[in-house]
mmCIF file with all atom_site columns, C-alpha atoms in Angstrom:
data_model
loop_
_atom_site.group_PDB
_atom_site.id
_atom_site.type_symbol
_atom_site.label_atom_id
_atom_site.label_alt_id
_atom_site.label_comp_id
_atom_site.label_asym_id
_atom_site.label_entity_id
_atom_site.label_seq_id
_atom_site.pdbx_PDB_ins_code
_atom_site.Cartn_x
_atom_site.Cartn_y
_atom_site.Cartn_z
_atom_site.occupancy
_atom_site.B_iso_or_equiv
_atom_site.pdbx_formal_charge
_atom_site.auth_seq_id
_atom_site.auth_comp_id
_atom_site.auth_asym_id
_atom_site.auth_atom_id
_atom_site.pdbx_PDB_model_num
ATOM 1  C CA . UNK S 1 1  ? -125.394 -136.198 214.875 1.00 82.00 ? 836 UNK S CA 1
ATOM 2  C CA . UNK S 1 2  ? -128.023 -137.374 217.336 1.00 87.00 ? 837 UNK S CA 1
ATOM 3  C CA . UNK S 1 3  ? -130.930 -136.504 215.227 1.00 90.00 ? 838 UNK S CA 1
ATOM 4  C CA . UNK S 1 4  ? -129.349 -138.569 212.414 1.00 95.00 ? 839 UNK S CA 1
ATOM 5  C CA . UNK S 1 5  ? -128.403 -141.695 214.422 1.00 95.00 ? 840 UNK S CA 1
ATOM 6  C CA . UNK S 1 6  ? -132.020 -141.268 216.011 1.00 96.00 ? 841 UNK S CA 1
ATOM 7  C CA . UNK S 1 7  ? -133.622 -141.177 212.247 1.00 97.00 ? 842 UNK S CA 1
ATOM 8  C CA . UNK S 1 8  ? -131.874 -144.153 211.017 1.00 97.00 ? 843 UNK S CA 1
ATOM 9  C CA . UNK S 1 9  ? -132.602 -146.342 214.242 1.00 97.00 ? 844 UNK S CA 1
ATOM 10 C CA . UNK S 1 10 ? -136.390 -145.203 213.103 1.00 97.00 ? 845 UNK S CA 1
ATOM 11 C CA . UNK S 1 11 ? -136.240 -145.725 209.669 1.00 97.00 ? 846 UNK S CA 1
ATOM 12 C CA . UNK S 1 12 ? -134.422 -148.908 209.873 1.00 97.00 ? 847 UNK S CA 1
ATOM 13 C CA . UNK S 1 13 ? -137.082 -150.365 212.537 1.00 96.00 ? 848 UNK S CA 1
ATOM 14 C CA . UNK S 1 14 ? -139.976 -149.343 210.445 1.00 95.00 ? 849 UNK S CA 1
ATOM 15 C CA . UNK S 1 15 ? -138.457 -150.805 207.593 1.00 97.00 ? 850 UNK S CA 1
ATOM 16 C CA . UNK S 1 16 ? -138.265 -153.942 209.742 1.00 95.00 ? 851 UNK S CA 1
ATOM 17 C CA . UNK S 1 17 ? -141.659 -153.958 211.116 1.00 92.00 ? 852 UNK S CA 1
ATOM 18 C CA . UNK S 1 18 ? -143.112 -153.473 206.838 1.00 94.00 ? 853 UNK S CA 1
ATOM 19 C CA . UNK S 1 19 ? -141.182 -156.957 206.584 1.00 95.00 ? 854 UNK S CA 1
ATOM 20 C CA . UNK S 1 20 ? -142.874 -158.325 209.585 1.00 90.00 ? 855 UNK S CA 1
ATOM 21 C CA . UNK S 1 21 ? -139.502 -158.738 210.918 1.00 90.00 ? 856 UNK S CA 1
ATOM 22 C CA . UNK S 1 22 ? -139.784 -157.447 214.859 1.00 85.00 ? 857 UNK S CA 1
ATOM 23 C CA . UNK S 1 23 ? -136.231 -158.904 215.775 1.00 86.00 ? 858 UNK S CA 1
ATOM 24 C CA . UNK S 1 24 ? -134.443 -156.859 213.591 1.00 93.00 ? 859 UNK S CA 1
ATOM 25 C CA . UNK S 1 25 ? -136.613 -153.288 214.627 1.00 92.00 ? 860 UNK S CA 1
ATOM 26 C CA . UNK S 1 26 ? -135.579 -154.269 218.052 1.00 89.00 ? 861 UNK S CA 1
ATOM 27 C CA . UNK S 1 27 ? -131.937 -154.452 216.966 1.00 93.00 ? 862 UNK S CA 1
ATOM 28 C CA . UNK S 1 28 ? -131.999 -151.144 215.233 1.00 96.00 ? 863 UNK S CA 1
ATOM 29 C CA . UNK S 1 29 ? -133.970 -149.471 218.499 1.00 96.00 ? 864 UNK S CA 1
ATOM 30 C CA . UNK S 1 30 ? -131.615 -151.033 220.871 1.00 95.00 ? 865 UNK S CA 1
ATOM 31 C CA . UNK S 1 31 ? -128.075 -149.373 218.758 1.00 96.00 ? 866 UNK S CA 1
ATOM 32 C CA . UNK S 1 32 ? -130.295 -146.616 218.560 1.00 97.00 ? 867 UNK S CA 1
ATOM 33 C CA . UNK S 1 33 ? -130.920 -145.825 222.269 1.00 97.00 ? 868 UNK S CA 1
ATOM 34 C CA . UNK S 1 34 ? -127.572 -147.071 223.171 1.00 96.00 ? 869 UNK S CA 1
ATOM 35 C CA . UNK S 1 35 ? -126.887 -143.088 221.763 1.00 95.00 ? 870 UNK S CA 1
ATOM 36 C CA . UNK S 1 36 ? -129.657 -141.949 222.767 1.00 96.00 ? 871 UNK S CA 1
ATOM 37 C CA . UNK S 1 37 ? -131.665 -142.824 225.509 1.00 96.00 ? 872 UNK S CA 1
ATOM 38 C CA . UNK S 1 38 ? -133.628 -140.516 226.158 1.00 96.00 ? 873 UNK S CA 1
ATOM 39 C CA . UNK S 1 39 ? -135.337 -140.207 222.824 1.00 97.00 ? 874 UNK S CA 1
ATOM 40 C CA . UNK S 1 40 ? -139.388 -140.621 222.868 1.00 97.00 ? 875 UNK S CA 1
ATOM 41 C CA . UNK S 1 41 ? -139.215 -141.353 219.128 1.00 96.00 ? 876 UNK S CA 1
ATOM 42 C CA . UNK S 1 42 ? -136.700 -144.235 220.020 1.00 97.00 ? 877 UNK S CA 1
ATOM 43 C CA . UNK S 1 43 ? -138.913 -145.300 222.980 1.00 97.00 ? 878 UNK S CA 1
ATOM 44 C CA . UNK S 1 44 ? -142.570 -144.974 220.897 1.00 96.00 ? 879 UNK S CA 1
ATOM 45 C CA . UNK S 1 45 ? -140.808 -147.047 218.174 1.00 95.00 ? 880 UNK S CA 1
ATOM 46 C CA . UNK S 1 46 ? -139.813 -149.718 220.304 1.00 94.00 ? 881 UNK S CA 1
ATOM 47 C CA . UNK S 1 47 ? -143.270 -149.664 222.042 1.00 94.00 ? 882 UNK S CA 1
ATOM 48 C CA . UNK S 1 48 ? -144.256 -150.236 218.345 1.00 92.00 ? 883 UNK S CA 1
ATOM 49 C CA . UNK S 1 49 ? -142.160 -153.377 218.096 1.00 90.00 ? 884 UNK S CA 1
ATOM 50 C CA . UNK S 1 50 ? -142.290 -154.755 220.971 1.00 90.00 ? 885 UNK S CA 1
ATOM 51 C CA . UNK S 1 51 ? -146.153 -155.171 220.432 1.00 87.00 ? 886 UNK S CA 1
ATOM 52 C CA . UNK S 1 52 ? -144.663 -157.639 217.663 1.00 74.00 ? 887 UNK S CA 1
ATOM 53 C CA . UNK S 1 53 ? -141.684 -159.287 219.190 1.00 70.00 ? 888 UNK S CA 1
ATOM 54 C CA . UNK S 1 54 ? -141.037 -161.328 222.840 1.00 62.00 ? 889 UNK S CA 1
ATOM 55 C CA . UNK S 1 55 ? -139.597 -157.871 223.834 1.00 70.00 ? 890 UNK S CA 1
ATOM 56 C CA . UNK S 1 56 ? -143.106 -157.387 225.441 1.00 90.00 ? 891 UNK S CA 1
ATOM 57 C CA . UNK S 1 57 ? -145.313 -153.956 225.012 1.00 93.00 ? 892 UNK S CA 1
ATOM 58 C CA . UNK S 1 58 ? -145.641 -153.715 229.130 1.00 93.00 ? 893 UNK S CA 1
ATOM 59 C CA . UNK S 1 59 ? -141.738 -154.478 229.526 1.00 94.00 ? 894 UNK S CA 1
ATOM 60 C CA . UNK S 1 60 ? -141.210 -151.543 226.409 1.00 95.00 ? 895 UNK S CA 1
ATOM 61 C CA . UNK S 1 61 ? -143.766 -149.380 228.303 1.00 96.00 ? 896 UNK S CA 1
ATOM 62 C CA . UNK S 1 62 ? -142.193 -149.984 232.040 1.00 97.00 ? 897 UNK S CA 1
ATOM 63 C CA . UNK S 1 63 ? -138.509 -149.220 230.409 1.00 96.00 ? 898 UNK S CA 1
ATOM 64 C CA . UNK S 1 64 ? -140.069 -145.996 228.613 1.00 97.00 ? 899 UNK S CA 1
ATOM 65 C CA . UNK S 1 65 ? -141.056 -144.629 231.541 1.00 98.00 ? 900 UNK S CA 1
ATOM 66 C CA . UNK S 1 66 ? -137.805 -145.313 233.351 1.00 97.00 ? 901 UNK S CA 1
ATOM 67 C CA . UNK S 1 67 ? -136.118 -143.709 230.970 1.00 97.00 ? 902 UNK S CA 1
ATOM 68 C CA . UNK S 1 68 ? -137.897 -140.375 230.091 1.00 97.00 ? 903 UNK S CA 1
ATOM 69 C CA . UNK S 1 69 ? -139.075 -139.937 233.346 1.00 97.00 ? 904 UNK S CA 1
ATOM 70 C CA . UNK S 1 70 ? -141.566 -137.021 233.619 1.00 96.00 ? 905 UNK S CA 1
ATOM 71 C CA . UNK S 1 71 ? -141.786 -136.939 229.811 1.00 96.00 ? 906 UNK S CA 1
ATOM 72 C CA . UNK S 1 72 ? -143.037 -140.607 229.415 1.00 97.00 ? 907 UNK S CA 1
ATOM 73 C CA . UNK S 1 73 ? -146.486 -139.290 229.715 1.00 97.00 ? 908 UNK S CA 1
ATOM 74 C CA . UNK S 1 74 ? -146.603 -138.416 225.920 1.00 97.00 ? 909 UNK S CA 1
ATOM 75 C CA . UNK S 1 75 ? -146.236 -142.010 224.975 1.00 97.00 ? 910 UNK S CA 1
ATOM 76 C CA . UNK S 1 76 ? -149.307 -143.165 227.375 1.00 98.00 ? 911 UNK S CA 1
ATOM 77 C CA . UNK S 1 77 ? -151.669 -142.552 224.080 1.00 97.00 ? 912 UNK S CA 1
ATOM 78 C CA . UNK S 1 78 ? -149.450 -145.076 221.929 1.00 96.00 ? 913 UNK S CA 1
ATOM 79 C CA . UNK S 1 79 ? -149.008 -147.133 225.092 1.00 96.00 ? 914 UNK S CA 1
ATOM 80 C CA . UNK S 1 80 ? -152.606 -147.736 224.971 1.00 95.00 ? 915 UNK S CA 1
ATOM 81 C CA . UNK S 1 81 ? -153.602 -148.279 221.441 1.00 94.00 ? 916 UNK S CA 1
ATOM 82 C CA . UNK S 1 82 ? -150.916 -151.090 221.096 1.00 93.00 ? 917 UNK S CA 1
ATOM 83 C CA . UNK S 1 83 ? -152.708 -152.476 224.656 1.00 91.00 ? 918 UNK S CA 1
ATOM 84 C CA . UNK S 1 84 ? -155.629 -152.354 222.915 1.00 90.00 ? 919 UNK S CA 1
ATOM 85 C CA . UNK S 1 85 ? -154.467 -154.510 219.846 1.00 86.00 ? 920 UNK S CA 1
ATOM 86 C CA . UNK S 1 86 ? -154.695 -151.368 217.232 1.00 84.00 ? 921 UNK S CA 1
ATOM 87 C CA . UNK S 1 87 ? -150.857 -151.259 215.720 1.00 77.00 ? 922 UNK S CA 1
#
């Protein structure tokens, strides 16, 4: 069940993000890691849209790491593309 809720919170986002529409991949990342929080696809995803939105990459980056704890490392890569202004 989690792997589905966690695949539609993805696919929903990145559908978002192809319209240019940040709010709503936020919305679907938020529902998404209300179930699961500790999901790095959920977290990498918002990372993703928060580059986009007023969510803010550093705020999505500080929260990631909060969350997954020792295994927020494995985002730093993505972290720093989006830093660097390659989406």
């Amino acid at each position: 069940l989690t792997t589905r809720i966690e695949r539609l919170a993805v696919d929903t986002a990145r559908v978002a993000l192809g319209d240019r529409d940040a709010r709503r991949a936020e919305q679907a990342i938020e529902a998404g890691l209300k179930a699961i929080p500790e999901s790095p696809v959920l977290w990498e995803t918002r990372m993703v849209a928060a580059a986009g939105s007023g969510y803010g990459l550093h705020r999505a980056w500080a929260d990631a790491q909060n969350a997954l704890g020792p295994d927020a490392p494995m985002l730093a890569p993505t972290f720093q593309r989006l830093a660097q202004g390659r989406f």
